[in-house]
Tab-separated table of N, CA and C in Angstrom:
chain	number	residue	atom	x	y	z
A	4	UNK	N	0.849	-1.184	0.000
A	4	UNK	CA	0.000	0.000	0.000
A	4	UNK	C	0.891	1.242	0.000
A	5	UNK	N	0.540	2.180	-0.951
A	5	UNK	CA	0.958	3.225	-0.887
A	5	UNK	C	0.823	4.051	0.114
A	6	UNK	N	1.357	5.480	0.600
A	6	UNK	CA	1.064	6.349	1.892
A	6	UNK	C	1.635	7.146	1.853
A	7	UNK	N	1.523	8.369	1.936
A	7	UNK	CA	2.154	9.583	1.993
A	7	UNK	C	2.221	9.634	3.776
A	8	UNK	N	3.808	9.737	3.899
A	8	UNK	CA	4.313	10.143	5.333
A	8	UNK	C	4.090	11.292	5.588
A	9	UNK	N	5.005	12.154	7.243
A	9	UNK	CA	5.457	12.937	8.129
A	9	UNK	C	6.901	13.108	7.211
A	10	UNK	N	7.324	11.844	7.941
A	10	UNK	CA	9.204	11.954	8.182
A	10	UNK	C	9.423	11.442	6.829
A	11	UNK	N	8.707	10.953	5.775
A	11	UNK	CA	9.933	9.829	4.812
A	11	UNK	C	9.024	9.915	2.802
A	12	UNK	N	8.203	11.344	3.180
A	12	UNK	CA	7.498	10.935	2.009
A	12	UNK	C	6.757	10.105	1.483
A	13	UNK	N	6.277	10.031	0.451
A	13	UNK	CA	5.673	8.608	0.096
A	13	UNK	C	6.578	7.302	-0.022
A	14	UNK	N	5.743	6.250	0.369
A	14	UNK	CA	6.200	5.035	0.598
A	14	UNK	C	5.431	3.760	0.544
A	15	UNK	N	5.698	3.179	0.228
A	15	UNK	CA	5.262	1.890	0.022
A	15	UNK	C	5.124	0.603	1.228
A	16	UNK	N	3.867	0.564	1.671
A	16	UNK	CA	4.327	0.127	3.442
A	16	UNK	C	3.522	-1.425	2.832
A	17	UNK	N	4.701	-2.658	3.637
A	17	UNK	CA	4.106	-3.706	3.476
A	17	UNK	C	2.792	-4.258	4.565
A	18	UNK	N	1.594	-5.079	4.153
A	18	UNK	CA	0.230	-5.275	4.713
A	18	UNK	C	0.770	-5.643	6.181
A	19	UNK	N	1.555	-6.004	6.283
A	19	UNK	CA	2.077	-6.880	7.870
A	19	UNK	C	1.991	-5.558	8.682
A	20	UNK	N	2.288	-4.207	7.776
A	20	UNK	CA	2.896	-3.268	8.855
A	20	UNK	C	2.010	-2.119	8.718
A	21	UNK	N	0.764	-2.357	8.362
A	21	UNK	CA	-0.662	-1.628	8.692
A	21	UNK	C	-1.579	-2.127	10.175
A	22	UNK	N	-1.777	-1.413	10.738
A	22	UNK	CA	-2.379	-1.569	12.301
A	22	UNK	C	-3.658	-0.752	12.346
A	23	UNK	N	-4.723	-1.180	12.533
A	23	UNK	CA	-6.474	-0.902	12.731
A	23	UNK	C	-6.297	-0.631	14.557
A	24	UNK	N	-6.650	1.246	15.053
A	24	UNK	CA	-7.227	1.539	15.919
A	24	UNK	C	-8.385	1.903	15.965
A	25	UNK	N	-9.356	0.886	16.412
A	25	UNK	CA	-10.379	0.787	15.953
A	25	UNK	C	-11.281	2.348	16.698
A	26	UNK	N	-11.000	2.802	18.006
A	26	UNK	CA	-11.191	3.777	18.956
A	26	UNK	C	-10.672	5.120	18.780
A	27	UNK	N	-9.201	5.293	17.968
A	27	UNK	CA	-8.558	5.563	17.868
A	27	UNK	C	-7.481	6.220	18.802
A	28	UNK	N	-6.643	7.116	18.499
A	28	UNK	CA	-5.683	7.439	19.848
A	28	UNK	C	-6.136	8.710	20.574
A	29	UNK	N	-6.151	8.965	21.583
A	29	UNK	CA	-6.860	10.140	22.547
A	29	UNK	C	-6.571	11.347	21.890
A	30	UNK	N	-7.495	11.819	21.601
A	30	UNK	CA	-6.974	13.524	20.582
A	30	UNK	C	-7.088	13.478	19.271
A	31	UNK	N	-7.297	11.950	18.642
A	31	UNK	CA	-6.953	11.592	17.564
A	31	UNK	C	-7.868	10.838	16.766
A	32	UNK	N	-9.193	10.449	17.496
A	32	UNK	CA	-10.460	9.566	17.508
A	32	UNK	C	-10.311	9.354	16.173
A	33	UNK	N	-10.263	10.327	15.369
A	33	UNK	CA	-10.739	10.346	13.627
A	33	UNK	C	-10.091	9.719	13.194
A	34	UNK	N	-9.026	8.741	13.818
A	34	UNK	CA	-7.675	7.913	12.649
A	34	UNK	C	-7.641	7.018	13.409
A	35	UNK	N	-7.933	5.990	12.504
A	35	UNK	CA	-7.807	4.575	13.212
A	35	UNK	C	-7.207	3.588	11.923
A	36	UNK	N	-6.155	4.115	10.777
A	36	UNK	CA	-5.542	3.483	10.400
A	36	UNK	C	-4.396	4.155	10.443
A	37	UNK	N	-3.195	2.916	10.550
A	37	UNK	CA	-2.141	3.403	10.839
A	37	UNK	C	-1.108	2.051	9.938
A	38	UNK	N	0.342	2.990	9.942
A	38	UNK	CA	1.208	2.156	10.125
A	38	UNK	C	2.391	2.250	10.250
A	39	UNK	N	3.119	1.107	10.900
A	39	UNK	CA	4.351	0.967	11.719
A	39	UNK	C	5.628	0.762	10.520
A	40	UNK	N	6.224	2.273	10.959
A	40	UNK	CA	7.502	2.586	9.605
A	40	UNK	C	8.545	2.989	10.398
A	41	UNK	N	9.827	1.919	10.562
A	41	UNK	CA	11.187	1.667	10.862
A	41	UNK	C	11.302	3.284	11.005
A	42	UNK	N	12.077	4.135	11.750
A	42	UNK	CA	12.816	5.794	12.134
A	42	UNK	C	14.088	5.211	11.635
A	43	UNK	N	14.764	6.099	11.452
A	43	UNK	CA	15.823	6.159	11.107
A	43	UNK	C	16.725	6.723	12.517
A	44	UNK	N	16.097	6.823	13.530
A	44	UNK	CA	16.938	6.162	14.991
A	44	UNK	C	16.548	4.929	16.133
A	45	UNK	N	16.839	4.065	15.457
A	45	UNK	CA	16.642	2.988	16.463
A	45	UNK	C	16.751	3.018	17.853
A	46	UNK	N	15.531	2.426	18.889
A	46	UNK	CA	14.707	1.765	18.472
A	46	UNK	C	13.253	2.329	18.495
A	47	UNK	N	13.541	3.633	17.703
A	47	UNK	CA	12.326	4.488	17.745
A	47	UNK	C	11.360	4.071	16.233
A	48	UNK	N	9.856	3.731	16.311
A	48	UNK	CA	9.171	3.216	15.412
A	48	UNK	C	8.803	4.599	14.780
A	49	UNK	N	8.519	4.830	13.786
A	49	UNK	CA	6.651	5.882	13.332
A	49	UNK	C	5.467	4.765	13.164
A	50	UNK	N	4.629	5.475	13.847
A	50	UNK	CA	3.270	5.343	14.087
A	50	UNK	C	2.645	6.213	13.169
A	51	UNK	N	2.260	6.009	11.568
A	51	UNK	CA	2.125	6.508	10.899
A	51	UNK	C	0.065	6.447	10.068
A	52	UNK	N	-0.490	7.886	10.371
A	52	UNK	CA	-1.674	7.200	9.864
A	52	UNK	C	-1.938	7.591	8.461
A	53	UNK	N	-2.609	6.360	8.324
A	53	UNK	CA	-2.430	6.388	6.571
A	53	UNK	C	-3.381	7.554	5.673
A	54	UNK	N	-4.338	8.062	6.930
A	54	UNK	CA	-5.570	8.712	6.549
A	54	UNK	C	-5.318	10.520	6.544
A	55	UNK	N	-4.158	10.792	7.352
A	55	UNK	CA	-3.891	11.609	7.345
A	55	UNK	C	-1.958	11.941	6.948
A	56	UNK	N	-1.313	12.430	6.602
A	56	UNK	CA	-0.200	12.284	6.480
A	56	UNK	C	0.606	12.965	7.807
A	57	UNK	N	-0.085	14.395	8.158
A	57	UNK	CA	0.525	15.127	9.367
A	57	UNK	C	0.490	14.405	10.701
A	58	UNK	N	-0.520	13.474	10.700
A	58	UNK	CA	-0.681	12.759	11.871
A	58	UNK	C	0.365	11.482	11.934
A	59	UNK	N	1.259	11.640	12.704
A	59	UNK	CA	2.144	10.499	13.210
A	59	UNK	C	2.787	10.599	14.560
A	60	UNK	N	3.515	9.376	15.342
A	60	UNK	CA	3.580	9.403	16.428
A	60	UNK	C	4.971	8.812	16.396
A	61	UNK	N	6.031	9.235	17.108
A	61	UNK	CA	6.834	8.728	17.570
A	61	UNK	C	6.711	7.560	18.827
A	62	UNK	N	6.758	6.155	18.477
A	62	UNK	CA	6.796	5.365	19.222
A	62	UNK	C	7.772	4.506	19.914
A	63	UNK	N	8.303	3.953	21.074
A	63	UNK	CA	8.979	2.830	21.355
A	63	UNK	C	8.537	2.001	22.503
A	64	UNK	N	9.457	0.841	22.867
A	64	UNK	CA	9.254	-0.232	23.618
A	64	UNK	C	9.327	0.077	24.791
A	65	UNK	N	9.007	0.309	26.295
A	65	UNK	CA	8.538	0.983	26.818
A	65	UNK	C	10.084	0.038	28.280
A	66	UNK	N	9.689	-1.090	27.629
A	66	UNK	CA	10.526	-2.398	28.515
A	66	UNK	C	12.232	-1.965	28.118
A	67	UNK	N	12.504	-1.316	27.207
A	67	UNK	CA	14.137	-0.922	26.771
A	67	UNK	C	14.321	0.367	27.367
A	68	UNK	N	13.206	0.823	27.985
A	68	UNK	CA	13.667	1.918	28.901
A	68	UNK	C	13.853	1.920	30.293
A	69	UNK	N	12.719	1.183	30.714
A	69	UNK	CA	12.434	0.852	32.150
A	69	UNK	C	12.024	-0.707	32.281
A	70	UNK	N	13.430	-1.390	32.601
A	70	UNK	CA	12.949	-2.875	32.495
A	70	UNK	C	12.037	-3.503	33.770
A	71	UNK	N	11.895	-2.995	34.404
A	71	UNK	CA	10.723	-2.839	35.321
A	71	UNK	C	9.500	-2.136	35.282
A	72	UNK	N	8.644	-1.751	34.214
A	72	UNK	CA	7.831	-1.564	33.980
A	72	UNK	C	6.456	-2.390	33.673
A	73	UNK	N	5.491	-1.870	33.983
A	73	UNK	CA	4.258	-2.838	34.180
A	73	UNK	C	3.246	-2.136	33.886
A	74	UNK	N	2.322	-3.473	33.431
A	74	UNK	CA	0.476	-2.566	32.884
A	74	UNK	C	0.101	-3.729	33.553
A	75	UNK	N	-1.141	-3.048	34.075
A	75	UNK	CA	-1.743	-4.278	34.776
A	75	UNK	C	-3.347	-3.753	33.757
A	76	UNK	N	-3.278	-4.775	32.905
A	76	UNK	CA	-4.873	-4.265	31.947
A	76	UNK	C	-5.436	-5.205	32.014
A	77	UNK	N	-7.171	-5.447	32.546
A	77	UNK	CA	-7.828	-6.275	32.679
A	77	UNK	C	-8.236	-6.973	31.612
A	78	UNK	N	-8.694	-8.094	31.372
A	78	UNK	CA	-8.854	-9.200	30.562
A	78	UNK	C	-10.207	-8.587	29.774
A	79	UNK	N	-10.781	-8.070	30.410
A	79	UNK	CA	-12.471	-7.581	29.481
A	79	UNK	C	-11.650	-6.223	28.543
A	80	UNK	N	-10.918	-5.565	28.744
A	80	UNK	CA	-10.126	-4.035	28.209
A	80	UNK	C	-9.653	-5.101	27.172
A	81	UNK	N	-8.730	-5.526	27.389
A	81	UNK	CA	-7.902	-6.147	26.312
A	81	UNK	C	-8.843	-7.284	25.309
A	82	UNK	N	-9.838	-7.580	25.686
A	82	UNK	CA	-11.072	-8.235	24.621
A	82	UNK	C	-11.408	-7.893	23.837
A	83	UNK	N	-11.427	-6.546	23.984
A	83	UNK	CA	-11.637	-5.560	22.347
A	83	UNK	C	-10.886	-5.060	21.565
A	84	UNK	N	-9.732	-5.939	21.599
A	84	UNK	CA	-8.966	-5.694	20.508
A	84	UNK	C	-8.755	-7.691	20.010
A	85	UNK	N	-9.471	-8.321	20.958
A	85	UNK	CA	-9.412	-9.697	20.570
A	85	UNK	C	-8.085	-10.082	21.285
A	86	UNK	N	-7.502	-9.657	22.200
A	86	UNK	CA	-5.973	-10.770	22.784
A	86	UNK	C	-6.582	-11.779	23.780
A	87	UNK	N	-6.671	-12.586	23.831
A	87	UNK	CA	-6.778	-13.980	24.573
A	87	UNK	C	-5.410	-14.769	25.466
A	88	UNK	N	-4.236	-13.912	25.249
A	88	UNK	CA	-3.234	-14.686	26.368
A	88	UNK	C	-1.933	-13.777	25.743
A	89	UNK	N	-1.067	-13.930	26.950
A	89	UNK	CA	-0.556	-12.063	26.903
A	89	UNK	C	0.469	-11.985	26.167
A	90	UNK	N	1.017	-13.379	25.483
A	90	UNK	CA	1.685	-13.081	24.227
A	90	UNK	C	1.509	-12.753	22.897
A	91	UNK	N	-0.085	-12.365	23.068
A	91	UNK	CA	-0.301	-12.129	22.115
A	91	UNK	C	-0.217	-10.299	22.143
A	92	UNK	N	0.707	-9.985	22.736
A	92	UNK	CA	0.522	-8.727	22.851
A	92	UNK	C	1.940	-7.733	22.818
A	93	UNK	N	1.929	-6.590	22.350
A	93	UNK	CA	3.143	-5.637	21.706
A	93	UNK	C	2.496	-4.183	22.920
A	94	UNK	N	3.409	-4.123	23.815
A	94	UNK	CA	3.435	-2.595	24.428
A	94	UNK	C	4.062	-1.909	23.684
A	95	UNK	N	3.643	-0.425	23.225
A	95	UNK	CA	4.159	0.537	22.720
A	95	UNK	C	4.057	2.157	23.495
A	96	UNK	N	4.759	2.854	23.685
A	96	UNK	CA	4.749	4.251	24.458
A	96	UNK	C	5.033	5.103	23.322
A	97	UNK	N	4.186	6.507	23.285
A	97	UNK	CA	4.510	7.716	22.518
A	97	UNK	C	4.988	8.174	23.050
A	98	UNK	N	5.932	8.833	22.230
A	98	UNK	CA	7.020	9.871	22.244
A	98	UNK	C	6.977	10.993	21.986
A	99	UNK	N	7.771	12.050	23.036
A	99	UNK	CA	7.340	13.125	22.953
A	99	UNK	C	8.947	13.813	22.275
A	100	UNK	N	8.930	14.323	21.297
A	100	UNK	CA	10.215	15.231	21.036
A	100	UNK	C	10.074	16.911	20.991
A	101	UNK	N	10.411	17.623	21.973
A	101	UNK	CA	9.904	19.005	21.815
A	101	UNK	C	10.973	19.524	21.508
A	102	UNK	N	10.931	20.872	20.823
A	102	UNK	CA	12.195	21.698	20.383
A	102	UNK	C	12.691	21.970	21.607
A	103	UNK	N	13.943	22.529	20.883
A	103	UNK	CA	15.478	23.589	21.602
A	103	UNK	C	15.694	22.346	22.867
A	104	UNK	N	16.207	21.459	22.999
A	104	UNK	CA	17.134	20.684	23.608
A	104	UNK	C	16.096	20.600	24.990
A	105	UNK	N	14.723	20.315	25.401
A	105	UNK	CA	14.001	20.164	26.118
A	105	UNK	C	13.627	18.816	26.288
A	106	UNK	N	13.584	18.263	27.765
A	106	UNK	CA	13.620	16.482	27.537
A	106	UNK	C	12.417	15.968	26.657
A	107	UNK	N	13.222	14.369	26.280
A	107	UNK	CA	12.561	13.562	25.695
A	107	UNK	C	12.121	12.820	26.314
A	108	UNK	N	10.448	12.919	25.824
A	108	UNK	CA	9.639	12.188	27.434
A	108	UNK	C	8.785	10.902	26.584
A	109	UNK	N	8.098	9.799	27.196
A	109	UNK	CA	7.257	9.089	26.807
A	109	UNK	C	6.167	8.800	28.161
A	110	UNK	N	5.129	8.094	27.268
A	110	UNK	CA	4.005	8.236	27.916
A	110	UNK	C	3.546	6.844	28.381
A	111	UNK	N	4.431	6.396	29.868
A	111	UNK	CA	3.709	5.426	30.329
A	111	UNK	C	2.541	5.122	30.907
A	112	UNK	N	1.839	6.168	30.805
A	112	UNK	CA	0.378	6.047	32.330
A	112	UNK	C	-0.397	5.940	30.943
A	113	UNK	N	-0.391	6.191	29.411
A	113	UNK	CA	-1.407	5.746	28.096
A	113	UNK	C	-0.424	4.537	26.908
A	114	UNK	N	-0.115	3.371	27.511
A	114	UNK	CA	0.621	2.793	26.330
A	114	UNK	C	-0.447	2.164	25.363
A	115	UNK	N	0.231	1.965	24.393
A	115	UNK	CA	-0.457	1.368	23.193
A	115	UNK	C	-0.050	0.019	23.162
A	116	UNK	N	-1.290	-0.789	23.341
A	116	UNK	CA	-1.288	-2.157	23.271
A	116	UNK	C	-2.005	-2.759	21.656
A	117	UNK	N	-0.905	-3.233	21.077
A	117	UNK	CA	-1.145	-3.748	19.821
A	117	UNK	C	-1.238	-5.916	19.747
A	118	UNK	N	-2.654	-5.805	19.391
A	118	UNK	CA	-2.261	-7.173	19.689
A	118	UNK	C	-1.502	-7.797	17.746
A	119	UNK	N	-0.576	-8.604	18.308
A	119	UNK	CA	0.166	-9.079	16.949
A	119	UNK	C	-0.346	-9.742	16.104
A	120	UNK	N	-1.548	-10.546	16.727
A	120	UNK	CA	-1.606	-11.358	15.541
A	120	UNK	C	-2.895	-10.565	14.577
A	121	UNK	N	-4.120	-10.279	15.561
A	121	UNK	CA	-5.130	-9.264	14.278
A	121	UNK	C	-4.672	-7.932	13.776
A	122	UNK	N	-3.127	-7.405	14.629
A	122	UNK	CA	-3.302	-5.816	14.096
A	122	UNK	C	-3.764	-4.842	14.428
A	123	UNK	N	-4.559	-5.184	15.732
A	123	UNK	CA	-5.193	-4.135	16.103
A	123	UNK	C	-4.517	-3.507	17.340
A	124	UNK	N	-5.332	-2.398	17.821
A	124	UNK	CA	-4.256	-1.526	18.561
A	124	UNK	C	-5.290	-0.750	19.297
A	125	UNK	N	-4.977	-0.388	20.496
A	125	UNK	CA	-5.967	0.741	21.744
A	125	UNK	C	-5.327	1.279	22.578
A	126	UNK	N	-5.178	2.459	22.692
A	126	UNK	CA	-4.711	2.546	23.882
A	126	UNK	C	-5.340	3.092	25.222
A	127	UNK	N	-4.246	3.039	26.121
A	127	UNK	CA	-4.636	2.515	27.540
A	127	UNK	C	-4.573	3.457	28.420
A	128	UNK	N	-5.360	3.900	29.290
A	128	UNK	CA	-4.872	4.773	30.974
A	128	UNK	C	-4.729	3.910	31.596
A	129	UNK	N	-3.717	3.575	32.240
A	129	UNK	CA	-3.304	3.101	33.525
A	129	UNK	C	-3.685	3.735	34.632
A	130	UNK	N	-4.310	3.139	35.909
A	130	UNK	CA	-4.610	2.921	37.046
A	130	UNK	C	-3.408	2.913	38.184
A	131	UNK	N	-2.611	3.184	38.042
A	131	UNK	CA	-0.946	3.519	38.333
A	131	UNK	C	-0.337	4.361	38.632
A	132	UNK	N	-0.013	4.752	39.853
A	132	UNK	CA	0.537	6.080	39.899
A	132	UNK	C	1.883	6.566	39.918
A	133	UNK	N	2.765	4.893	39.598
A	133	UNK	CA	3.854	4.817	39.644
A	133	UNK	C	4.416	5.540	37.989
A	134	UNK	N	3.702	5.532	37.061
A	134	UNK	CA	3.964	6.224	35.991
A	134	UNK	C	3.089	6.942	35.364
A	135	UNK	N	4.465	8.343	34.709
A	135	UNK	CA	3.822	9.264	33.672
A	135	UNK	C	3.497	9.497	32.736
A	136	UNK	N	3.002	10.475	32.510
A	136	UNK	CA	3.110	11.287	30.682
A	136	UNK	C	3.739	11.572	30.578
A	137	UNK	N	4.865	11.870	31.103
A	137	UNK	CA	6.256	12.702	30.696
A	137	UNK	C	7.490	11.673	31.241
A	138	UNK	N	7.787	10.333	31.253
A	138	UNK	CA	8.843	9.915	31.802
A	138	UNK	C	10.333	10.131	30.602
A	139	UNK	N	11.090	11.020	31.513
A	139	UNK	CA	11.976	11.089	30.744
A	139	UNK	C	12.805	10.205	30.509
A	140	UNK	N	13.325	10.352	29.123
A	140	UNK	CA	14.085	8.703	28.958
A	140	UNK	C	15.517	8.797	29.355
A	141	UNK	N	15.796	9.994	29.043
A	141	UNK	CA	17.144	9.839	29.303
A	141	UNK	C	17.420	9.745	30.708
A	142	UNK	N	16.782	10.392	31.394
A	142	UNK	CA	17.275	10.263	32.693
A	142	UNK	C	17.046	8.693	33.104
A	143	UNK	N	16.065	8.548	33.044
A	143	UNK	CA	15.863	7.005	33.085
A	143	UNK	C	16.465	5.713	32.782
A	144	UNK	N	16.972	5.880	31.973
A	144	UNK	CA	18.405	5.302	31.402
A	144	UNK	C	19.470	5.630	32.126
A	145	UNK	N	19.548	6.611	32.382
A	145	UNK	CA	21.002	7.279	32.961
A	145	UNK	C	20.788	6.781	34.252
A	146	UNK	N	20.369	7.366	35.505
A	146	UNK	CA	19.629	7.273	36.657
A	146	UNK	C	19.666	5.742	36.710
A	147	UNK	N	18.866	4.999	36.402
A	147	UNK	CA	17.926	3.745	36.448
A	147	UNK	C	18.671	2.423	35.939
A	148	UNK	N	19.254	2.595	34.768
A	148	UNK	CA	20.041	2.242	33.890
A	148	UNK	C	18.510	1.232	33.599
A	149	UNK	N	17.470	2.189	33.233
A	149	UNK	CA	16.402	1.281	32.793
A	149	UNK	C	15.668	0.455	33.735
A	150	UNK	N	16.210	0.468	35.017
A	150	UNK	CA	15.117	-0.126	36.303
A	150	UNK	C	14.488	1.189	37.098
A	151	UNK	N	13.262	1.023	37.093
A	151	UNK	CA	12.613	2.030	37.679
A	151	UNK	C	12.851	1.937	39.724
């Protein structure tokens, strides 16, 4: 499928790497197709929707930052995207990049749970007060060395 990007122009994205939010993302209701296009800084994804071109999200793995990190999402939440047992499941955190050298934060208290095998994708508020909207990564890394 063809797609006009954000970051990379038009492109040619293979079917594996199109993702259905069926709800869509908070702020964002109106786009619930998307898809997942390699950044050119690893291991940062685009979250790219196909419906709009300006709309994209800087995404990553939430566990390569803070290897102690946790969602505790109930079994009826996660039904509507169809996951039935928890490998069937991909955590993802948005990314925040703001100008002039201001931290780079991600958003653990809303991750995006993509289940792998239908493609589909929702995301989540956590019930948690152990994490933010703004966890900075670097420090977190630095600090933590990735353990919270």
């Amino acid at each position: 499928m063809k797609i006009d990007t954000k970051a990379k122009g038009e492109m040619d994205i293979p079917e594996d790497n199109l993702i259905s939010v069926p709800e869509g993302i908070f702020g964002f209701e109106d786009y619930t197709k998307y898809a997942l296009i390699d950044s050119d800084y690893e291991p940062f994804i685009w979250l790219q929707s196909t419906e709009n071109k300006d709309v994209a999200f800087l995404i990553v793995d939430p566990f390569l930052i803070c290897s102690t990190y946790e969602t505790d999402i109930d079994d009826e939440t996660l039904s509507k995207i169809g996951i039935k047992k928890p490998e069937d499941i991909i955590i993802m955190t948005i990314v925040t990049v703001p100008s002039k050298g201001k931290k780079i934060t991600a958003n653990f208290a809303g991750p995006l749970v993509i289940n792998k095998n239908s493609r589909e994708c929702m995301q989540v508020i956590l019930n948690d007060n152990r994490w933010s909207t703004k966890v900075d990564i670097m420090e977190m890394l630095q600090n933590n060395g990735g353990e919270n």
